Each structure stands twice: as C-alpha cells, then as structure tokens.
GROMACS .gro file of C-alpha atoms in nm:
model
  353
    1UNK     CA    1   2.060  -0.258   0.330
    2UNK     CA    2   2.286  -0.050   0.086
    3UNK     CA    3   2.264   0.264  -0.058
    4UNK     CA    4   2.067   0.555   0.152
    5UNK     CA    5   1.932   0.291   0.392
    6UNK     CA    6   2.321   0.146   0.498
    7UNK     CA    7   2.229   0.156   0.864
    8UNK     CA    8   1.901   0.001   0.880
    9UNK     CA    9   1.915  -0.311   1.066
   10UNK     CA   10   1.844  -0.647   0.916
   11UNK     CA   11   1.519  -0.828   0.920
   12UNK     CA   12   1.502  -1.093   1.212
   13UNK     CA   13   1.190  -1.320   1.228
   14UNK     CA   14   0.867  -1.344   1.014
   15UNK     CA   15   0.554  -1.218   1.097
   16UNK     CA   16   0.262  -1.372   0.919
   17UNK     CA   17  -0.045  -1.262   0.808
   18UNK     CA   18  -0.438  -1.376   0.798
   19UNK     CA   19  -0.577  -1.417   0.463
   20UNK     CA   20  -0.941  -1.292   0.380
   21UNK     CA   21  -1.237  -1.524   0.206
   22UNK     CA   22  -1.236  -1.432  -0.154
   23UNK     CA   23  -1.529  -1.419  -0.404
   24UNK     CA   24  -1.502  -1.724  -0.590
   25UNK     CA   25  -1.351  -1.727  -0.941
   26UNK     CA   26  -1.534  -1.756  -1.228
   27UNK     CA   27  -1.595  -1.568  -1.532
   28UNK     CA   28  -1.498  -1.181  -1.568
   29UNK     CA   29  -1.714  -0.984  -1.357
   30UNK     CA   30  -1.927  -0.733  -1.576
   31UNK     CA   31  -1.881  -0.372  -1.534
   32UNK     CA   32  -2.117  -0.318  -1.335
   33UNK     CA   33  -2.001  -0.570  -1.061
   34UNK     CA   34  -1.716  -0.414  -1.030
   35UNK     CA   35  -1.627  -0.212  -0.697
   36UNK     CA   36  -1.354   0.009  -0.591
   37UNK     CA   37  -1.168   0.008  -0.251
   38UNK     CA   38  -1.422  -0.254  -0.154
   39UNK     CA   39  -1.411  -0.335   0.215
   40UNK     CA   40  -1.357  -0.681   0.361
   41UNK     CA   41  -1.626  -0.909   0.542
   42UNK     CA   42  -1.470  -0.756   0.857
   43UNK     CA   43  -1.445  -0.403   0.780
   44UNK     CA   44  -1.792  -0.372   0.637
   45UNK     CA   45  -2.007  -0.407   0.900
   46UNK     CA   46  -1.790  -0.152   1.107
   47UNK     CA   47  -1.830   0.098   0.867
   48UNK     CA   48  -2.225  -0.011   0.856
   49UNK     CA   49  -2.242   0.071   1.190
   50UNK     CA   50  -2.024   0.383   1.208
   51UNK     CA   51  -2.212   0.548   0.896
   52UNK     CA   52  -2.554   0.500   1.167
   53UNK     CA   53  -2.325   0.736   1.390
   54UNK     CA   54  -2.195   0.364   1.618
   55UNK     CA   55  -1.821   0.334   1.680
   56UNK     CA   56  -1.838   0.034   1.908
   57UNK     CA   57  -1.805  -0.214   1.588
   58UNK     CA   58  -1.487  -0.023   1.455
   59UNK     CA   59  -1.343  -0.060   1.854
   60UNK     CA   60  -1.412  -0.430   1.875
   61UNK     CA   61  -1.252  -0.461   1.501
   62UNK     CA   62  -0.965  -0.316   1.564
   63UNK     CA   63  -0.922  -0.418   1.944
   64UNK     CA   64  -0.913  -0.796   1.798
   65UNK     CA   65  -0.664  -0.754   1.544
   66UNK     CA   66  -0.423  -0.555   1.763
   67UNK     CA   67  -0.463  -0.844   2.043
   68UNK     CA   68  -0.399  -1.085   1.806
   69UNK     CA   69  -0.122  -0.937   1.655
   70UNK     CA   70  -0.258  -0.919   1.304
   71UNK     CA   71  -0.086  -0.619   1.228
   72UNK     CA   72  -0.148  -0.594   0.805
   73UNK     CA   73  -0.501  -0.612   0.905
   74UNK     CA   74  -0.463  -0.366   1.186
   75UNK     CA   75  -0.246  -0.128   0.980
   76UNK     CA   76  -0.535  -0.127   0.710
   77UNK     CA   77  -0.842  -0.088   0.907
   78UNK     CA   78  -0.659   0.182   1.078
   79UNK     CA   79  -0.649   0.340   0.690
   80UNK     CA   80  -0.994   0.278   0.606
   81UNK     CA   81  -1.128   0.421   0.952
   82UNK     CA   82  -0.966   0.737   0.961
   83UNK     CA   83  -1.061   0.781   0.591
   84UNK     CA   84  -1.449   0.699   0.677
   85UNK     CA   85  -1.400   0.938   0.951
   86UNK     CA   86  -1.294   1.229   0.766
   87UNK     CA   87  -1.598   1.240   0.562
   88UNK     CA   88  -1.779   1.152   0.861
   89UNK     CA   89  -1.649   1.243   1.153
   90UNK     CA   90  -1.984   1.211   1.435
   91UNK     CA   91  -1.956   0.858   1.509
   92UNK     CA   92  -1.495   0.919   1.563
   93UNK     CA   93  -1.608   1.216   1.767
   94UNK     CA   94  -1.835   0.970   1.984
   95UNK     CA   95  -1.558   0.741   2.036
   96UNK     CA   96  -1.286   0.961   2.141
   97UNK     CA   97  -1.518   1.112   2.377
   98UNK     CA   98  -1.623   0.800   2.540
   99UNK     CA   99  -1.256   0.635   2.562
  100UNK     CA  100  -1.029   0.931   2.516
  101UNK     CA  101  -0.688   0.688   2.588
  102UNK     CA  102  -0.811   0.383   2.430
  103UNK     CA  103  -0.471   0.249   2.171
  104UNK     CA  104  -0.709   0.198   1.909
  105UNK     CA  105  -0.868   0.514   1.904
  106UNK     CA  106  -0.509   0.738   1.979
  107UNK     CA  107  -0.435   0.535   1.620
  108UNK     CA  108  -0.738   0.632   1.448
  109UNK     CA  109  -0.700   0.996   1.514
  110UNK     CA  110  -0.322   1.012   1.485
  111UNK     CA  111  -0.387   0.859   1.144
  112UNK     CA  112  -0.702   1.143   1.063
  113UNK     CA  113  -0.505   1.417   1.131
  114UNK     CA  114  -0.234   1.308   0.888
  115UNK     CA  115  -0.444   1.245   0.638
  116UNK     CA  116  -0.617   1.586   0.714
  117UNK     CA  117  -0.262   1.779   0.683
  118UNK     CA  118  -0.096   1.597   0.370
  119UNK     CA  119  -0.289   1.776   0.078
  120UNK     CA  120  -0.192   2.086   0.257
  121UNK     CA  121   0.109   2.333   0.108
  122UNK     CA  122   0.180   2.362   0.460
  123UNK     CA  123   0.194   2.029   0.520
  124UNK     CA  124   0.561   2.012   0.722
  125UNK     CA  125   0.453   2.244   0.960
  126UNK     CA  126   0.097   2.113   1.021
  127UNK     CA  127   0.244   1.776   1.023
  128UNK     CA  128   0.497   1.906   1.312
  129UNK     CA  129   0.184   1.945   1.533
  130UNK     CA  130   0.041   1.582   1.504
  131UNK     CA  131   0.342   1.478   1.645
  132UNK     CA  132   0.215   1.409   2.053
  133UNK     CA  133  -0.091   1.238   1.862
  134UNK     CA  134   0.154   0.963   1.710
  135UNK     CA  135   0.362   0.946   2.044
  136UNK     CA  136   0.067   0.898   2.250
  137UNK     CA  137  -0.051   0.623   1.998
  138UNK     CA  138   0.255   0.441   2.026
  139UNK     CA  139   0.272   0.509   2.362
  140UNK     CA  140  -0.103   0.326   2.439
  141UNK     CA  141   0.054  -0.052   2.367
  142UNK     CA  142   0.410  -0.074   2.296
  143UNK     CA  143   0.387  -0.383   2.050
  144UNK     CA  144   0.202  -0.243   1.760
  145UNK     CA  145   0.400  -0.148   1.445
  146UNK     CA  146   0.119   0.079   1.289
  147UNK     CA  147   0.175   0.400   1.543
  148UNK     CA  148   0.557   0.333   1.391
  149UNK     CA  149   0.422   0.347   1.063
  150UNK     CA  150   0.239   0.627   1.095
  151UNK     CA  151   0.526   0.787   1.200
  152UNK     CA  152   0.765   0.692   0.916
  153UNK     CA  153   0.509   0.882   0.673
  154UNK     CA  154   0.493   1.159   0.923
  155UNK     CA  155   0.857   1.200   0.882
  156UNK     CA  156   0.860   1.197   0.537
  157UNK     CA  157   0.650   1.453   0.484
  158UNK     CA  158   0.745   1.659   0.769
  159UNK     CA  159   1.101   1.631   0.596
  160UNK     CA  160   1.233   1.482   0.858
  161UNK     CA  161   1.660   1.441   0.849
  162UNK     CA  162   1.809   1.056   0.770
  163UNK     CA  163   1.890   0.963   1.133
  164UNK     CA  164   1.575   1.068   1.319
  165UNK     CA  165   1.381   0.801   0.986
  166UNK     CA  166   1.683   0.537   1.096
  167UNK     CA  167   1.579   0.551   1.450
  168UNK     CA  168   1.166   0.544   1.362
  169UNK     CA  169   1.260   0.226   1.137
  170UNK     CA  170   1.439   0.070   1.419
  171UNK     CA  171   1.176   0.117   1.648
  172UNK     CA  172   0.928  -0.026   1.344
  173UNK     CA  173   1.109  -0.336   1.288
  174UNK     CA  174   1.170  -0.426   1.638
  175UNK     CA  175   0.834  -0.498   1.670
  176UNK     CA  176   0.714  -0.657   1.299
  177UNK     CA  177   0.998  -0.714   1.122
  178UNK     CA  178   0.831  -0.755   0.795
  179UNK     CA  179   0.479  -0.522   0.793
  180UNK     CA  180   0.448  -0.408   0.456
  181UNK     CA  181   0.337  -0.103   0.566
  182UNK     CA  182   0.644   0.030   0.721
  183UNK     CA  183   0.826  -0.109   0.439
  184UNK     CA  184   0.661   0.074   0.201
  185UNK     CA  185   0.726   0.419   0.387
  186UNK     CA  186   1.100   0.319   0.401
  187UNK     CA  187   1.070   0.290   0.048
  188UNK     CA  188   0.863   0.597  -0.026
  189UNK     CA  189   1.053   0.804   0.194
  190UNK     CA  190   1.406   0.684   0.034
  191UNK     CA  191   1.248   0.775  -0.320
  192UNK     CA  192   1.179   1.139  -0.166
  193UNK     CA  193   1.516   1.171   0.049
  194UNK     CA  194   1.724   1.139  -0.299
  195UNK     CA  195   1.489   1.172  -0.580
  196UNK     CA  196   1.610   0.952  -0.904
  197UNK     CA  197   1.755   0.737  -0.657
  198UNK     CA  198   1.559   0.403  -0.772
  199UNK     CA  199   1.886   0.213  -0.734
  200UNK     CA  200   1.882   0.259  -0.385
  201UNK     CA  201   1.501   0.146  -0.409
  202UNK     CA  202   1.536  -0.156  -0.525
  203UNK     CA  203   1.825  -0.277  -0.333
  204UNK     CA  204   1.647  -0.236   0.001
  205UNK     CA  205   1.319  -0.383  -0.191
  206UNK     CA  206   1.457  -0.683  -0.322
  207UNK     CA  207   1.662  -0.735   0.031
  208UNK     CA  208   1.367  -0.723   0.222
  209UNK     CA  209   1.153  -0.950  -0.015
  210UNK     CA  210   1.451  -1.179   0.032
  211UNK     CA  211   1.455  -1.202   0.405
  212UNK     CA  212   1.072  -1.215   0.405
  213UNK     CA  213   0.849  -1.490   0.452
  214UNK     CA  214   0.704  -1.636   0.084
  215UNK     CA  215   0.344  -1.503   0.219
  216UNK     CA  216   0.466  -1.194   0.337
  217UNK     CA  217   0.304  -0.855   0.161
  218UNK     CA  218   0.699  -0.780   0.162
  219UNK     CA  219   0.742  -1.007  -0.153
  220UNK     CA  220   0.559  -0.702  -0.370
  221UNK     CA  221   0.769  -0.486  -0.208
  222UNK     CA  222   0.980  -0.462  -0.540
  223UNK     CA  223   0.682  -0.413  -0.780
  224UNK     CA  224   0.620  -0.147  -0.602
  225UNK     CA  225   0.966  -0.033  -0.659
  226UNK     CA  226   0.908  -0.075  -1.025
  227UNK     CA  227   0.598   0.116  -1.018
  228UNK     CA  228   0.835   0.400  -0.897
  229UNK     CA  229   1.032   0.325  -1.194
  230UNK     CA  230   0.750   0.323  -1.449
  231UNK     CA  231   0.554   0.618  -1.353
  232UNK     CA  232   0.844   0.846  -1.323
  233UNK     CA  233   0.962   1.070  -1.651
  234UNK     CA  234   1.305   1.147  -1.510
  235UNK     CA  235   1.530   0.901  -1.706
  236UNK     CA  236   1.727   0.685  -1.450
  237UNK     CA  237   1.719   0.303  -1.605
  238UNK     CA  238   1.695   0.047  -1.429
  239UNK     CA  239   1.779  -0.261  -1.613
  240UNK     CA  240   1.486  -0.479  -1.748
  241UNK     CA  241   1.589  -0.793  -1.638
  242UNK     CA  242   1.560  -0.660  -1.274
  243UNK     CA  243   1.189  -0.520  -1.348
  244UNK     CA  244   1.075  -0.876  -1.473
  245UNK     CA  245   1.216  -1.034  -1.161
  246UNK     CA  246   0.994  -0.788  -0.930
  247UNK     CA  247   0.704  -0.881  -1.098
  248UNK     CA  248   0.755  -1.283  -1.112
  249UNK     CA  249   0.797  -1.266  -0.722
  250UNK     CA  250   0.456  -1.033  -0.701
  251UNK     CA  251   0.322  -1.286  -0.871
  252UNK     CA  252   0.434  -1.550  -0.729
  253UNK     CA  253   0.317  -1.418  -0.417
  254UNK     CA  254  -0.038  -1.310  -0.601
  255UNK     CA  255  -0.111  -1.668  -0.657
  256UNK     CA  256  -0.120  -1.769  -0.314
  257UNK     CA  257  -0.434  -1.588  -0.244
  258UNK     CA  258  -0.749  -1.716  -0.383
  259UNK     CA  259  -0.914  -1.560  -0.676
  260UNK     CA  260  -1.092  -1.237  -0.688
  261UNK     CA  261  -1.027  -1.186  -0.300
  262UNK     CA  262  -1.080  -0.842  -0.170
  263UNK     CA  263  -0.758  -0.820   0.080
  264UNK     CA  264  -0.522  -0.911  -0.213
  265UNK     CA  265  -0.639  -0.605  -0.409
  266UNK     CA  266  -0.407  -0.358  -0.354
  267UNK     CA  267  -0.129  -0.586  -0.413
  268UNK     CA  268  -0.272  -0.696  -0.752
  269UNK     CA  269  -0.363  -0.370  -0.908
  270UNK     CA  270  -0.037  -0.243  -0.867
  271UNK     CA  271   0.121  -0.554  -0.993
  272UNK     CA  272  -0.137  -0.535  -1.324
  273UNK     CA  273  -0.017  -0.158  -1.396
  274UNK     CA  274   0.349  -0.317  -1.401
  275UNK     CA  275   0.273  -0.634  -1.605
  276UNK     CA  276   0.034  -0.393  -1.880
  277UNK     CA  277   0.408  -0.137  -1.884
  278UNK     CA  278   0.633  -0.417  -1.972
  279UNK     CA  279   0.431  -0.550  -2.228
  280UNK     CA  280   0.362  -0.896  -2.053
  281UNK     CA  281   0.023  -0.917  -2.196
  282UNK     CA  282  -0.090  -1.305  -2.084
  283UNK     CA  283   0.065  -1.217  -1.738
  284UNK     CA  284  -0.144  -0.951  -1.714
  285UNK     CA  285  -0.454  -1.107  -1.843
  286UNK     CA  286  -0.420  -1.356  -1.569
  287UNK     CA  287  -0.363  -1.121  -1.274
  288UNK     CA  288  -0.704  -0.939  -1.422
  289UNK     CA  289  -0.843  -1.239  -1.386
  290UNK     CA  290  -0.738  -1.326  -1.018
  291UNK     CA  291  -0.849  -0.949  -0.900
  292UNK     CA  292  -1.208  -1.061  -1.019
  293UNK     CA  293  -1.449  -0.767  -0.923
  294UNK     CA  294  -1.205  -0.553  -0.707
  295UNK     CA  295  -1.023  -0.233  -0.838
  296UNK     CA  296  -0.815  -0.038  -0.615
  297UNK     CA  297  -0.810   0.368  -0.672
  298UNK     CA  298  -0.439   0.331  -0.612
  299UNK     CA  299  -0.292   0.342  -0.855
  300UNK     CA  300  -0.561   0.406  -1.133
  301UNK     CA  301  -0.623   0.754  -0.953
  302UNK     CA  302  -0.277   0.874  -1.058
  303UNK     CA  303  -0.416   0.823  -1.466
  304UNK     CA  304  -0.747   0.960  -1.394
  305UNK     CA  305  -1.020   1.113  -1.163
  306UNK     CA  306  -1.250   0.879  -1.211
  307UNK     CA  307  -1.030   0.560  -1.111
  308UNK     CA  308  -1.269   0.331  -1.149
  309UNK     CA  309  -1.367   0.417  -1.484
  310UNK     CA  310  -1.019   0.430  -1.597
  311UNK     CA  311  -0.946   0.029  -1.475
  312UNK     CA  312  -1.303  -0.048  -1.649
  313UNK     CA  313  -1.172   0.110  -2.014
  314UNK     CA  314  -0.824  -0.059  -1.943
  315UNK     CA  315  -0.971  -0.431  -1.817
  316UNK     CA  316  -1.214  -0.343  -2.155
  317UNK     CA  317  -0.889  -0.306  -2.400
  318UNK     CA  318  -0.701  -0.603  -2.251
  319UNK     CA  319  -0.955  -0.869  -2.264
  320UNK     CA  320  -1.114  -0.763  -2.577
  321UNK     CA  321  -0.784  -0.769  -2.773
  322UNK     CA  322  -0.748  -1.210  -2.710
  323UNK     CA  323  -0.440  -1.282  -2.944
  324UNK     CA  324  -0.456  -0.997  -3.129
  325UNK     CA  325  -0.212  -0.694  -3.048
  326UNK     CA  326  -0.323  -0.496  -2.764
  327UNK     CA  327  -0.445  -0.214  -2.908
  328UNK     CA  328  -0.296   0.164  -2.890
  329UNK     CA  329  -0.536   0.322  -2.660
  330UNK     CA  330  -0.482   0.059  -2.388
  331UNK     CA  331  -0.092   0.204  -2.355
  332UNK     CA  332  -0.273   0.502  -2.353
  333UNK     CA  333  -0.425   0.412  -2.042
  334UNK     CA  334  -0.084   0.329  -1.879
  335UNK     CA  335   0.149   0.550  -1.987
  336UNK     CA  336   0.270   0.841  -1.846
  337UNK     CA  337   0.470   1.104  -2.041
  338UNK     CA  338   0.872   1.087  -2.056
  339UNK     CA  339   0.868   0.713  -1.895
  340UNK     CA  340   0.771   0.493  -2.263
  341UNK     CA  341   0.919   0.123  -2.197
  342UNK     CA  342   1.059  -0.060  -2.490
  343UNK     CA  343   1.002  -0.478  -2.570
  344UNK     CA  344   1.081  -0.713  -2.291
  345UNK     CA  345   1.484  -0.738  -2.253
  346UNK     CA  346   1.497  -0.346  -2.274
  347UNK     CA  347   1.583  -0.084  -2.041
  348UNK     CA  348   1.280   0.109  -1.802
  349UNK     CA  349   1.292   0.465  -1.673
  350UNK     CA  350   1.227   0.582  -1.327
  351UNK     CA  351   0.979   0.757  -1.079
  352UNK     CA  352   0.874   0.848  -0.787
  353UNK     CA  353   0.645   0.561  -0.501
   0.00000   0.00000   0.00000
C-alpha cells in the first residue's frame, strides 16, 4: 500500500464468493417493477419470519454462511438484520434472550448499536461504548472477518488514531484477505483520516483490485474510489484516464454476474452513477440494463429522499434519450455542486466515500 495506508500488509490468498440466482434478463422492467434494497431468495424469508416476531430463520441464515465461510454473504445479512431490527426490534430482543452468546447474534447487535449511534452528534463517544459488543463478537468465533469490519467503521467514526485502524486491518485481513467489506472501510476511513486525499484512495484501491481474485467484490473497489472523486466539490483531480480504468474493471467484474441479479446490486448502482458522470452514455445504458428491476438507495439517497424515485426519473432520461444527446435534466440528476466533469480524456474532481 502507499500513501496513508504504507504499513498495511499485503493481500495473501483469495477468498471467493457465492453468487445469487438472478431474475432473468429481458426487457426493461417498468416502473412499477422496480424495487429498492430488494432482499435475496435467502434473506427474504428470514425477514418473513422475523417481521411475525420469529428469529430462528435469521439464526439458521446466518449460522450457515458463517460455517461455510461465505463471508460477503455473512457481512451483508449481518447489514440487513440489524437494519430490520432497528425498526423492529421484538423478534432481535427474542433472540438475544434465548442465546445471549450465540456469534451470530453478538454480530447482529454489535452491528444495531452502531447503526443506532452513527446519526448521532455524539457519535464518538456513544460509539466508545459499543466497543465490548464488537470484542465479544469477534471474540464468539475467531475466523469471521465481519466483527473486524464492524470494527474498522467503529474506528472511523469513533476517530480512532492511524495505528490502532493498522492493527484492526491486520486482524481483518488475516482472516479474508479480500472481503469487500473491510476494504471499503479502509477506504472510507483513509478518505476521512486526510480529507482530499483521493490519491491515497486510489492507490490502495487499485492495489487491492490488483491482488484480488477477477470475481472478487474487491475489483469495484476503485469505482468506489471514483465515486469519492465525483461526489466531492473540493477540487483535487484525479486524472481521467485513471477514472475510466476503475470503471472498465467494475465492469468487467459486473458482467460476470447474470442479469438483473439482486446480490450484484449494490455493485452496479454505484458503477451506473460513475458511468452517467463521465459521460459514457452506452456503458451506462448497458449496466441499466444488467441491474434489471433492482435499485439500491445507496447511492441515489445522497441526490434525493426519495431514492427510488430519483433512479426511476434518471433510468427514465437515459433510456428515453436512444442516440440522441442525453438530455440536461438527466446531469441534473447526477451532479452535485462544485464537482462538474468535463468530456472523456478530461480531468475529475474529488470527494468524500
């Protein structure tokens, strides 16, 4: 690594991932087919049976993946779980009452109660009290990255110092080398530890996607770097050449997955914002196309409060404009004040992950 990260060690054996059935491709979904944060065949049943007040489907789900090492699925369950749980927390509460030291549930609720401290002003200091949560997490079973994870962001926003995050990363790696997960807190947090720093972002991005399996999440690991870039109003170029290149590897990676599959989302919404802000208009068309029915809030919900809306107007502009310019109101959409990004072969600004 170079830059801020100069002591983090280097990557040492892939770890692969399951891929999810996908919805198959066909013509654009209408509107109203559309869904937003749309769980997987997995997930959905769990959350079935947790909104009817049951946790034992969310146990078994995340019991399986953390046996068999699955840790992007893991990592992401873990996400949706605690988020269900927040806005309904009767069926968590039954759980952690019936296996109070169970890995999967430590997770859960050392996940919950950062999410539950982040929107806070006094979000360092509540976050310093989670702390034994994530440490008993990791503590449950040794192997799993996510605890790790969790406690990369809970450095971050705790403001924790450079060599405590080096030693957390360490501990991350040693046991998935390449979960996108706690790569993208590495990369968050080095956007936060020296704001404007998106040289420093990119190196560690594009060394990571290097050392990464092809079919690793870790090859959008520097799209995401150039969202940073895009969204940010600061100034700091990064040359355009470099921006292209993140997005041909995101999607080169985006075309391994099947069409209009639900666990490729993320990836693919984020990778259409980038395509629509450097003007690479068939590129774009063609990721709409693979993400079929399945918007993302992130990152939509930074342009609007009604996310899904807001990819429904933008997927409305792009498709309806065919060979004609893409009109106006579509950069509209996209653009976010101070951060305008000239023709391909230009120069981008910067931002934050």
């Amino acid at each position: 690594m170079v830059g801020t990260m100069v002591a983090l060690p280097p990557f040492i054996r892939p770890t692969r991932m399951s891929k999810r059935s996908a919805r198959p491709a066909g013509r654009p979904p209408a509107g109203d087919e559309v869904v937003l944060d749309a769980p997987d065949d997995r997930l959905s049943p769990a959350l079935v049976a947790a909104g009817r007040g049951e946790y034992r489907a969310a146990a078994d789900l995340l019991a399986t993946t953390r046996t068999g090492g699955e840790w992007e699925n893991h990592d992401r369950y873990v996400r949706h779980l605690a988020a269900f749980a927040r806005s309904r927390p009767e069926w968590f509460a039954s759980w952690r009452a019936a296996t109070p030291a169970k890995p999967d549930a430590l997770l859960v609720e050392a996940q919950l109660a950062v999410d539950r401290a982040w929107p806070s002003p006094a979000r360092a200091e509540l976050l310093r009290e989670v702390s034994p949560l994530i440490t008993a997490a990791a503590r449950a079973d040794d192997r799993d990255p996510v605890p790790w994870r969790i406690a990369l962001d809970h450095a971050r926003g705790s403001r924790a110092g450079h060599r405590y995050f080096e030693e957390l990363w360490e501990a991350a790696v040693r046991r998935a080398p390449h979960h996108y997960g706690c790569h993208v807190a590495a990369l968050r947090y080095l956007a936060s530890f020296r704001p404007g720093s998106h040289g420093a972002c990119f190196d560690f991005a594009e060394r990571a996607a290097q050392d990464a399996p092809a079919d690793s999440l870790v090859q959008a690991l520097p799209a995401r770097a150039a969202f940073g870039c895009l969204t940010d109003g600061r100034g700091h170029g990064i040359p355009r050449a470099r921006l292209d290149a993140a997005a041909d590897r995101a999607l080169t990676l985006s075309a391994r997955f099947p069409a209009a599959d639900p666990w490729a989302a993320q990836v693919r919404n984020k990778l259409l914002y980038v395509l629509l802000r450097l003007h690479r208009w068939e590129d774009a068309r063609a990721e709409l196309s693979r993400i079929g029915p399945y918007a993302t809030s992130f990152p939509w919900e930074r342009f609007s409060e009604d996310p899904l809306g807001h990819f429904l107007r933008l997927r409305e502009h792009l498709l309806t404009a065919g060979s004609r310019p893409v009109p106006a109101g579509l950069m509209a959409l996209v653009s976010t004040p101070g951060a305008a990004l000239g023709k391909r072969g230009g120069h981008a600004r910067a931002g934050d992950h």
